[in-house]
Short mmCIF file of C-alpha atoms and ligand atoms in Angstrom, two decimals:
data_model
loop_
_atom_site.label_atom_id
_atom_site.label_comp_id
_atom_site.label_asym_id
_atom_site.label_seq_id
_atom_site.Cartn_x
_atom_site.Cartn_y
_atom_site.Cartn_z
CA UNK Q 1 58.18 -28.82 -31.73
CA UNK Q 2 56.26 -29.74 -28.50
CA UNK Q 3 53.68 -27.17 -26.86
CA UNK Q 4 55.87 -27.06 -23.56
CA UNK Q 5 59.15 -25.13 -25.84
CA UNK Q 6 56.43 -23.45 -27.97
CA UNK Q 7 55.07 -21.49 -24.51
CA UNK Q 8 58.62 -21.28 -23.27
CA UNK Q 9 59.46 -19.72 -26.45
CA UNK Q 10 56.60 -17.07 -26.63
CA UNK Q 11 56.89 -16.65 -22.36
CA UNK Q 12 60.74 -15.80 -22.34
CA UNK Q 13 60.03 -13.28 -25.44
CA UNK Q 14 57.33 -11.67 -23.38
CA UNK Q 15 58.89 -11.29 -19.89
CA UNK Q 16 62.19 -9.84 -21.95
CA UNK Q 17 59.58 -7.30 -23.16
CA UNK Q 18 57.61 -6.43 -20.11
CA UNK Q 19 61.10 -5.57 -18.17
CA UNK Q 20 62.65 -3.45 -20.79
CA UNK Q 21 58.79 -1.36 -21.30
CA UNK Q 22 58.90 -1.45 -17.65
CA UNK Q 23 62.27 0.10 -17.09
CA UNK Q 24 61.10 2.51 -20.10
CA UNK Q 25 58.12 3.40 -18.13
CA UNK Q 26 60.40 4.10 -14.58
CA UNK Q 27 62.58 5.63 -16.87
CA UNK Q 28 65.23 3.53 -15.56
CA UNK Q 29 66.49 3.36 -19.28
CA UNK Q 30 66.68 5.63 -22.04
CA UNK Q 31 64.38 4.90 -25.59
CA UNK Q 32 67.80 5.41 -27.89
CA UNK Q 33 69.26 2.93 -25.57
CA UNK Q 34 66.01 0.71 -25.25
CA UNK Q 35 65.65 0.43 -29.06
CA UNK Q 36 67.79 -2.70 -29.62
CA UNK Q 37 66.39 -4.71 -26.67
CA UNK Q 38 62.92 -3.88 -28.06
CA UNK Q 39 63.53 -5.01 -31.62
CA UNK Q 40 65.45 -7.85 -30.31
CA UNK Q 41 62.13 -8.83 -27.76
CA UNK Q 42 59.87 -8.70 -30.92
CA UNK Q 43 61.65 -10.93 -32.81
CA UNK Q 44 61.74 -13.68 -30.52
CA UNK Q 45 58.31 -12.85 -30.37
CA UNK Q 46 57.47 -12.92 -33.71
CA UNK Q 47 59.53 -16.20 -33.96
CA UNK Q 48 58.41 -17.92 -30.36
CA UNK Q 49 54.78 -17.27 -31.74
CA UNK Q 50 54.90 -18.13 -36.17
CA UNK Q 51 58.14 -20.86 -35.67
CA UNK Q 52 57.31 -21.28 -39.60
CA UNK Q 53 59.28 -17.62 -40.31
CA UNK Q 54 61.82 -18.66 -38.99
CA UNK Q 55 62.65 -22.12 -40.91
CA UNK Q 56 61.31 -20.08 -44.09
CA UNK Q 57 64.37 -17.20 -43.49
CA UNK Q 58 66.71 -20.05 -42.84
CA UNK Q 59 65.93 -21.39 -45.93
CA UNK Q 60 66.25 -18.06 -48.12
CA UNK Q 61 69.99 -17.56 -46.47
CA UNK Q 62 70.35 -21.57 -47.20
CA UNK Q 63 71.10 -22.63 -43.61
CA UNK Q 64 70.01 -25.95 -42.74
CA UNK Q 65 69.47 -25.98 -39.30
CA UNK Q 66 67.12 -22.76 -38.44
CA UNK Q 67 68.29 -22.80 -34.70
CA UNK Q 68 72.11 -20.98 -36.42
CA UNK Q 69 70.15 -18.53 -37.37
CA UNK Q 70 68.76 -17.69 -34.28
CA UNK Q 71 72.32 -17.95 -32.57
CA UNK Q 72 73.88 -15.87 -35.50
CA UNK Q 73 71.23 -12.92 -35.42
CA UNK Q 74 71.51 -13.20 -31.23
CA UNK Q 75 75.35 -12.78 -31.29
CA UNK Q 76 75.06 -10.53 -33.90
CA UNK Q 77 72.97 -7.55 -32.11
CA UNK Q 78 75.23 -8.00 -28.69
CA UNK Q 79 77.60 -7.23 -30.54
CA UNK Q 80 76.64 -4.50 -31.83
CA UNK Q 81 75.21 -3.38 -28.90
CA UNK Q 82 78.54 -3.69 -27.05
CA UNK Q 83 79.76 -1.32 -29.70
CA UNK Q 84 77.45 1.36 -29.39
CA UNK Q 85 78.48 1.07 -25.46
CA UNK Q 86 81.95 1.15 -26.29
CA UNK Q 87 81.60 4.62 -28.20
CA UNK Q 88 78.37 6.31 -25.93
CA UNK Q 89 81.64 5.53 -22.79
CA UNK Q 90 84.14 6.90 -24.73
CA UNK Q 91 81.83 10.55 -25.65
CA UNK Q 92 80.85 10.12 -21.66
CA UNK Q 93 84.91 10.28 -20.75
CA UNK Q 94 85.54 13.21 -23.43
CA UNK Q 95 82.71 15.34 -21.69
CA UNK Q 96 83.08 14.30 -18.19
CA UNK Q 97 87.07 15.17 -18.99
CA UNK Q 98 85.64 18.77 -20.44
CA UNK Q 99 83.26 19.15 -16.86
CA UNK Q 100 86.87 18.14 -15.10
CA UNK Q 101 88.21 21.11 -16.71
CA UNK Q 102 85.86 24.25 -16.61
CA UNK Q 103 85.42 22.41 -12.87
CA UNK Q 104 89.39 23.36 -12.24
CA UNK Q 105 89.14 26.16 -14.18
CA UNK Q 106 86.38 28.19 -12.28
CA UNK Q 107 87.47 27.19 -8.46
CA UNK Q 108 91.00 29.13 -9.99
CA UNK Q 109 88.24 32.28 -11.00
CA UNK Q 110 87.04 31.66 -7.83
CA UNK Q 111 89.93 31.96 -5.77
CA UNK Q 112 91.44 35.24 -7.58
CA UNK Q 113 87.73 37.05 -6.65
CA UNK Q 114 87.98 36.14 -3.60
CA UNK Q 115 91.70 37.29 -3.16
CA UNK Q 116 90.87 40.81 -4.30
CA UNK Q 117 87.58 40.81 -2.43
CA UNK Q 118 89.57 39.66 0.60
CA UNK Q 119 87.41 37.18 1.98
CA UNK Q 120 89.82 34.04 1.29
CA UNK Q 121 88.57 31.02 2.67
CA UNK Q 122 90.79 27.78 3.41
CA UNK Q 123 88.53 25.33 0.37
CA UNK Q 124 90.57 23.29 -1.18
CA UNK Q 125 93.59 23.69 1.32
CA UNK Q 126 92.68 20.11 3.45
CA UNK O 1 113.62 38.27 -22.92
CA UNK O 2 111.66 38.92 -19.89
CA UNK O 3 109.00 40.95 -22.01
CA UNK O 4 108.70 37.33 -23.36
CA UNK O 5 108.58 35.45 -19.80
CA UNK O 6 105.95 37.69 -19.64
CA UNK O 7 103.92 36.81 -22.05
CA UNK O 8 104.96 32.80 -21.41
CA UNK O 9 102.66 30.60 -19.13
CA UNK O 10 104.64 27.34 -17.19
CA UNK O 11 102.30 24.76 -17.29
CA UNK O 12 103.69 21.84 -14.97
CA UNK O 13 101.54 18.39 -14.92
CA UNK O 14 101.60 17.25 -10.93
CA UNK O 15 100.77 13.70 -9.67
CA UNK O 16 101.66 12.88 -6.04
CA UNK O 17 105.15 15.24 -6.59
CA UNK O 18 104.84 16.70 -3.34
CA UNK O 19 108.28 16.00 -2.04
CA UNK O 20 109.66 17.74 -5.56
CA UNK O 21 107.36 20.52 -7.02
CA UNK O 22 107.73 23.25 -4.09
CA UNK O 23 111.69 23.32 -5.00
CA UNK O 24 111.05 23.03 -8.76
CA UNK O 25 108.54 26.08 -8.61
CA UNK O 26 110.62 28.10 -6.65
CA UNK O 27 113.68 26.86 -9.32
CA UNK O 28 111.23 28.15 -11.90
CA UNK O 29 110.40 31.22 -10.61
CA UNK O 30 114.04 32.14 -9.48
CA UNK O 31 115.61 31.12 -12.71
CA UNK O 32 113.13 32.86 -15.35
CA UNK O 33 111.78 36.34 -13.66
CA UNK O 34 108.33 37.49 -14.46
CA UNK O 35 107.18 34.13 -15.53
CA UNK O 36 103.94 32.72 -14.32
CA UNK O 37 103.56 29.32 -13.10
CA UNK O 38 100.72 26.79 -13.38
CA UNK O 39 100.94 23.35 -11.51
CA UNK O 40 97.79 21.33 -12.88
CA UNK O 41 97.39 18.76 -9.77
CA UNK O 42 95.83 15.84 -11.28
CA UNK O 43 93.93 14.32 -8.62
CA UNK O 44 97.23 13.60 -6.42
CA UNK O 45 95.94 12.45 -3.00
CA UNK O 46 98.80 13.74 -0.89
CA UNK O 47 99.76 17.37 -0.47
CA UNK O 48 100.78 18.10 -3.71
CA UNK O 49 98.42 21.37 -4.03
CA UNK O 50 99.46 23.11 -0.67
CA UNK O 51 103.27 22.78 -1.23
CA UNK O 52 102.85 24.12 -4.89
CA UNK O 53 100.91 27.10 -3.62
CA UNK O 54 103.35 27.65 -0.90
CA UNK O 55 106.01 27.82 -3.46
CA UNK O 56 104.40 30.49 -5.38
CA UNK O 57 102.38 29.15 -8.52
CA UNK O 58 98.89 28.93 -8.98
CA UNK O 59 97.49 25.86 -8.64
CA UNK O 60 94.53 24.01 -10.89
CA UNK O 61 93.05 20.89 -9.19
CA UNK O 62 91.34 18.40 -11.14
CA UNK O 63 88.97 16.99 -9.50
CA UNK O 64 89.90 13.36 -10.64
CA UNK O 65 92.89 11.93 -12.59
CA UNK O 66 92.84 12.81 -16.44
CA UNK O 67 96.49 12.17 -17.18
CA UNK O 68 98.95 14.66 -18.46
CA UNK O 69 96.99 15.26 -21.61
CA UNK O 70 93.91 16.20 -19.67
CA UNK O 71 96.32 18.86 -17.30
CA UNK O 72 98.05 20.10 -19.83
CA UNK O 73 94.55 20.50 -22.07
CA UNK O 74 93.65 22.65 -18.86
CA UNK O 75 96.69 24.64 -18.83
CA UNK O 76 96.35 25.39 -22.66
CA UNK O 77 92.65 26.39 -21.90
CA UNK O 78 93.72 28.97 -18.94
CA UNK O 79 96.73 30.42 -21.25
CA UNK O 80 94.13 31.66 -23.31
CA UNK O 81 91.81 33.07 -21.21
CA UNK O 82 94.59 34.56 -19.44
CA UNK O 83 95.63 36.06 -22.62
CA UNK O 84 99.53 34.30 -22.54
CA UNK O 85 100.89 33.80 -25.67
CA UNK O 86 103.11 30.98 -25.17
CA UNK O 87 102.95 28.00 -23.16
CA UNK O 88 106.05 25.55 -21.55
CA UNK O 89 105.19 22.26 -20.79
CA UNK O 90 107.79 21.42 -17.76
CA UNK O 91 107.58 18.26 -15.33
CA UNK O 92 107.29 19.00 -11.87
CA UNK O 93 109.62 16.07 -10.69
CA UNK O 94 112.68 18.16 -11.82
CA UNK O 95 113.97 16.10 -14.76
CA UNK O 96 113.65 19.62 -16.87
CA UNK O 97 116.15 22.55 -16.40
CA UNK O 98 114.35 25.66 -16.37
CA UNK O 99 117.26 27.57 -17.93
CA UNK O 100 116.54 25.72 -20.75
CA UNK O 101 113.27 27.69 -20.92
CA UNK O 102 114.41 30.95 -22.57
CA UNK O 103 116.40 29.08 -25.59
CA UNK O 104 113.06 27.23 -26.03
CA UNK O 105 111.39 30.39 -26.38
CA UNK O 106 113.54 31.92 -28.79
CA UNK O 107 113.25 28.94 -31.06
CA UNK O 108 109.62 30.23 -31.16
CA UNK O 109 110.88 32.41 -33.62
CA UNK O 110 110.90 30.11 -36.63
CA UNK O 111 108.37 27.48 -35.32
CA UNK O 112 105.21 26.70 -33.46
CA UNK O 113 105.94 24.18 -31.50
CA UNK O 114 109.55 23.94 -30.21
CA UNK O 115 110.78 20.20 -28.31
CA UNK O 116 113.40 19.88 -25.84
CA UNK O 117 115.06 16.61 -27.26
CA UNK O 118 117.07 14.93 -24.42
CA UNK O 119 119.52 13.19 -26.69
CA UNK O 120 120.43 15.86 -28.98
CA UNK O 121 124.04 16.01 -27.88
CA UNK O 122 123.61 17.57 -24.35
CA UNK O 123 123.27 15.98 -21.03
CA UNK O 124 123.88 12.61 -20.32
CA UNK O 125 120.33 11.10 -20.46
CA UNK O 126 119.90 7.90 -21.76
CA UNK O 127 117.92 4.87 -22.54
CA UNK O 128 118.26 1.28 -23.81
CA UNK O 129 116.73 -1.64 -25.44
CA UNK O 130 113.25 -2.26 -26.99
CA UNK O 131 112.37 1.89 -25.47
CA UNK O 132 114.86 3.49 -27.47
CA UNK O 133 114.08 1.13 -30.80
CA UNK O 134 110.54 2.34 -30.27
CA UNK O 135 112.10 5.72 -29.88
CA UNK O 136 114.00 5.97 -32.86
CA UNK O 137 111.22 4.30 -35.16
CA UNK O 138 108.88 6.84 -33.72
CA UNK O 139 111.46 9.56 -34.37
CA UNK O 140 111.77 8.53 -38.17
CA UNK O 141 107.98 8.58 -38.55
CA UNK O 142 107.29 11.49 -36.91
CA UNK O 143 110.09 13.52 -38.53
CA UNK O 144 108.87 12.57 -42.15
CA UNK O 145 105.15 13.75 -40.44
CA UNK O 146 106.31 17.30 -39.40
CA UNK O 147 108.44 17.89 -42.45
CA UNK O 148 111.90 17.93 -40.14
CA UNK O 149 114.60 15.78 -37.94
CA UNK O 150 113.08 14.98 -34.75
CA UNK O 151 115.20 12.98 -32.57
CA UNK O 152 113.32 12.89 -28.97
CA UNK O 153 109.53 12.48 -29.88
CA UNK O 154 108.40 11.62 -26.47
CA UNK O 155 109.82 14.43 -24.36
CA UNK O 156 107.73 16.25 -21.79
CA UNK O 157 109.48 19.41 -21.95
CA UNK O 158 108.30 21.74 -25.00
CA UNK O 159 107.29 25.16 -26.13
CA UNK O 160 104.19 26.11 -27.82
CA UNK O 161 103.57 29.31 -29.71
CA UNK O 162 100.18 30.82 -30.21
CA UNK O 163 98.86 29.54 -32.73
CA UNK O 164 99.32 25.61 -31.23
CA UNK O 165 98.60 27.02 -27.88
CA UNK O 166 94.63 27.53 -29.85
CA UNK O 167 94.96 24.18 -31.60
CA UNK O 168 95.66 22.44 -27.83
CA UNK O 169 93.54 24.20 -25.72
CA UNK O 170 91.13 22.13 -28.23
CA UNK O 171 92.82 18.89 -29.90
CA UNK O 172 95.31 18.01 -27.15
CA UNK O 173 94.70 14.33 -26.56
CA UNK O 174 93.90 12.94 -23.37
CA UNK O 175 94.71 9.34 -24.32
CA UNK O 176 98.21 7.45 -23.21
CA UNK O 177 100.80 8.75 -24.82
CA UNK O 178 98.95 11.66 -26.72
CA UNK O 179 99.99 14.15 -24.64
CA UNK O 180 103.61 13.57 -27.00
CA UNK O 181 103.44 11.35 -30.27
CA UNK O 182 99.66 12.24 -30.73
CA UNK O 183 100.16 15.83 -30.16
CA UNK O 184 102.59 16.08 -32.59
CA UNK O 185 101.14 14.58 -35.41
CA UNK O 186 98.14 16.98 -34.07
CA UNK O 187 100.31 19.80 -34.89
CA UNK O 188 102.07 18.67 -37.48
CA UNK O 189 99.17 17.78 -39.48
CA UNK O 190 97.05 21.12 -38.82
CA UNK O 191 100.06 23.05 -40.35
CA UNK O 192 102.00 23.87 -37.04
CA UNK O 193 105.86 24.08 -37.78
CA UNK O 194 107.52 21.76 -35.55
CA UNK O 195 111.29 21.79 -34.32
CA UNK O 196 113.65 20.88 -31.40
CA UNK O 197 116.59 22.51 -29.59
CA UNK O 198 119.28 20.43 -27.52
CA UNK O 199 118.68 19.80 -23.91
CA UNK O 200 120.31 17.93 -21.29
CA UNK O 201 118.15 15.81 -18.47
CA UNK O 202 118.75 15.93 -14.55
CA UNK O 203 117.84 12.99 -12.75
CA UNK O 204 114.27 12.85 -10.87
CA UNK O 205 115.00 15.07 -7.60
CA UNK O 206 112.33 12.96 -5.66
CA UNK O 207 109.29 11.15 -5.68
CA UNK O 208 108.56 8.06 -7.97
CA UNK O 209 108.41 7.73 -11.75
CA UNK O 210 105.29 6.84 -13.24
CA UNK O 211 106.70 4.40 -15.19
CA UNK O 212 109.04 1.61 -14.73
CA UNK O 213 110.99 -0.76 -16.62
CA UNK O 214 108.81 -3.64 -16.87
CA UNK O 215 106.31 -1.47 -18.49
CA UNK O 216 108.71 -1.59 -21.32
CA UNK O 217 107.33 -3.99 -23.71
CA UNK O 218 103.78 -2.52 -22.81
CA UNK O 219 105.11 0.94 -23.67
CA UNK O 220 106.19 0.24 -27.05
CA UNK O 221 103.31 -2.00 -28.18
CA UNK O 222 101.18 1.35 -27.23
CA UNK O 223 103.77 3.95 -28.82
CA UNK O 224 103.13 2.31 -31.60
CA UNK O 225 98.97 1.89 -31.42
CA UNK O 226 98.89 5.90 -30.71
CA UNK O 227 101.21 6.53 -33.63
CA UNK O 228 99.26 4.46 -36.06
CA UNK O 229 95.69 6.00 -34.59
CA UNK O 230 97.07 9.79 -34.91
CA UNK O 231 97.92 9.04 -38.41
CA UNK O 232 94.67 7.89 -39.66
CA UNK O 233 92.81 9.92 -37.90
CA UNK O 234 91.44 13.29 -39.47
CA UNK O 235 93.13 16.15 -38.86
CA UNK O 236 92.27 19.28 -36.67
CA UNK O 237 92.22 22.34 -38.23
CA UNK O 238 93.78 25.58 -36.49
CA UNK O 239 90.28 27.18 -38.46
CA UNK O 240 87.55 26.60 -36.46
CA UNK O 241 88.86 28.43 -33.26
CA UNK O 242 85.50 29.59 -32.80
CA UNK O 243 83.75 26.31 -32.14
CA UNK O 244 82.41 24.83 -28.92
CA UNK O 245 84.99 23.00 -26.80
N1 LIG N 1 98.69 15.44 -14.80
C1 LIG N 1 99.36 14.29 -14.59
N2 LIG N 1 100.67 14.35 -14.50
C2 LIG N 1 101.34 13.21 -14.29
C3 LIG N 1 100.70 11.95 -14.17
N3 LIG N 1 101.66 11.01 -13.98
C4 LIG N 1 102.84 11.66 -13.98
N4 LIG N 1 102.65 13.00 -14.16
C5 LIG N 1 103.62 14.09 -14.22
O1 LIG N 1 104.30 14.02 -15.46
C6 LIG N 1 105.63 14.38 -15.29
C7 LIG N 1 106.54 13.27 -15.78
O2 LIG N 1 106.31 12.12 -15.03
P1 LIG N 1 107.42 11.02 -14.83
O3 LIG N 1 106.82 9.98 -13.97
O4 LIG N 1 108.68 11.64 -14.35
O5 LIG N 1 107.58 10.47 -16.31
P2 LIG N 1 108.94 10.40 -17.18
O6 LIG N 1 109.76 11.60 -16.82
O7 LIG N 1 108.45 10.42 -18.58
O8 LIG N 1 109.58 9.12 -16.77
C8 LIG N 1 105.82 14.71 -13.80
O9 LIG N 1 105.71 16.11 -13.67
C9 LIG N 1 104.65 14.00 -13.16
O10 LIG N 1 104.24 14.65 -11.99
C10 LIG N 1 99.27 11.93 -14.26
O11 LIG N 1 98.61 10.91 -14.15
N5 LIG N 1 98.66 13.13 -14.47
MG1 LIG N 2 110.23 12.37 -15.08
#
């Protein structure tokens, strides 16, 4: 391995790092969200920095060239991140279609009060 | 009977039916005295509301589109803080005959949950091809489901008695399709008896249908995807009334 892919190794693991600590710290994202990216960012650190781990757990799951394993853990997490995207959308549509509801539900309270209190107003008739 | 109109809530799902559903509600409200009317508007973007409201109901706007399981979850939810007892599901492009309503309810009697089945030897409605094999395989499954012959399985027009109007105003599915073949296995499976009465079918008296015939195929690949989903999934129980919606 030359030093030029060794500090392009341990570089891209750090700037993947700084953005997602620096979104965390704007709290432009969420920690239950953030976890993946984070353990995915110290990996590559780990890896970009000790290159020997890596060819030793290739080894232990007997692949021969260590750079599958790197594509097969990758692939792996997006997956599972897309996942865990899939379901968090699917509990946002169950709860936005519950705020949809009471929403409807309270403009009808609304507009009986303000039929017995007489003071009708002409929302909602556009 | 109309000490049970009384008690009886119309819900009708509305999308863009404003050229129909100001005749249908006054059809409604002629036809079964003492009834009370709900049009759900589900985010229509023409004048659906104002014509409904002219006609006499009272009229629930979503503020987006949810589909007719997300109206019809709405309607359940007002039935019961409105204290009704039963709830009819009837479209609001005029397909179903209102005077069908009171034989609905008194098939509440000796069920929970009481369908309108369009092909059950009145009326003339009919359809052909790969939508009525779907149909009738749905129909066998379902029937073996609830315990009893169910011929129409994806009708709109149906009759809910208390105790399913609780287990929708919770468990009524919003998906495609759920707002029939889920909801019935829904029922079904939380111990809701299920059965249907005869009805015949007008033709749409305006307006568009939602869906067309080249949405065929893509209707019965998904028939079949909700069927197979509702029957794996766990089932609701009528118990926990109580809980959070
Ligand atoms: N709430 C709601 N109702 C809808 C929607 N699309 C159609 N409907 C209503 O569902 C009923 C049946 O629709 P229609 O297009 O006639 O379907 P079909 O009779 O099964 O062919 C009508 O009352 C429509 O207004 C929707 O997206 N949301
Ligand atoms: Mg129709």
């Amino acid at each position: 391995m030359s030093v030029t892919s060794y500090v392009f190794g341990v570089a891209a693991a750090l700037l993947t790092l700084f953005v997602v600590i620096e979104m965390l710290r704007r709290r432009q994202l969420r920690e239950r969200h953030a976890i993946w990216w984070l353990i995915a960012g110290f990996l590559a650190l780990l890896i970009g920095l000790f290159p020997v781990i890596l060819e030793w757990a290739a080894s232990v799951v007997g692949i021969d060239t260590p750079t599958n394993l790197v594509f097969f853990i990758s692939i792996a997490i997006l997956v599972l991140v897309c996942i865990q995207h899939s379901a968090e959308l699917t509990t946002l549509e169950s709860k936005t279609r519950a705020l949809a509801e009471d929403a409807a539900l309270h403009d009808l309270r609304l507009r009986k009060l303000e039929a017995l209190a007489g003071v009708g107003t002409e929302r909602g008739d556009s | 009977m109309s000490e049970r109109l009384k008690r009886t809530l119309i819900v009708m799902p509305a999308f863009n039916e404003e050229e129909v559903v100001g005749d249908v509600v006054r059809e409604v409200l002629r036809t079964l005295p003492g009834v009370h009317c709900l049009v759900v508007n589900d985010g229509s973007s023409d004048s659906t509301t104002a014509v409904a409201r002219a006609a006499g109901a009272t009229v629930a706007e979503l503020p987006y589109n949810l589909g007719v399981g997300g109206a019809m979850r709405l309607g359940f939810r007002y039935a019961i803080e409105q204290g009704f007892d039963n709830v009819v599901q009837l479209d609001s492009d005029g397909q179903h005959d209102p005077r069908s309503v009171p034989a609905l309810l008194d098939a509440l009697d000796r069920a929970d949950l009481v369908i309108g089945a369009r092909f059950a030897g009145e009326g003339d409605y009919e359809v052909r091809g790969p939508r009525k094999w779907a149909m009738r395989f749905l129909a066998a499954t379902l029937s073996r489901t609830a315990g009893t012959t169910l011929t129409d399985t994806t009708s709109g027009f149906k009759a809910m008695g208390p105790r399913t109007v609780s287990l929708f105003a919770q468990h009524y599915p919003a998906e495609y399709l759920g707002d029939t073949i889920e909801a019935l296995v829904i029922a079904a499976r939380a111990g809701c008896t299920v059965t249907q009465i005869p009805v015949s079918m007008r033709p749409r008296a305006g307006g568009k249908p939602s869906h067309n015939p080249f949405k065929a195929a893509a209707y019965l690949g998904r028939a079949f995807l909700a069927l197979g989903f509702a029957l794996i999934r766990p089932p609701a129980s009528l118990r926990q009334e109580a809980a959070s919606v």
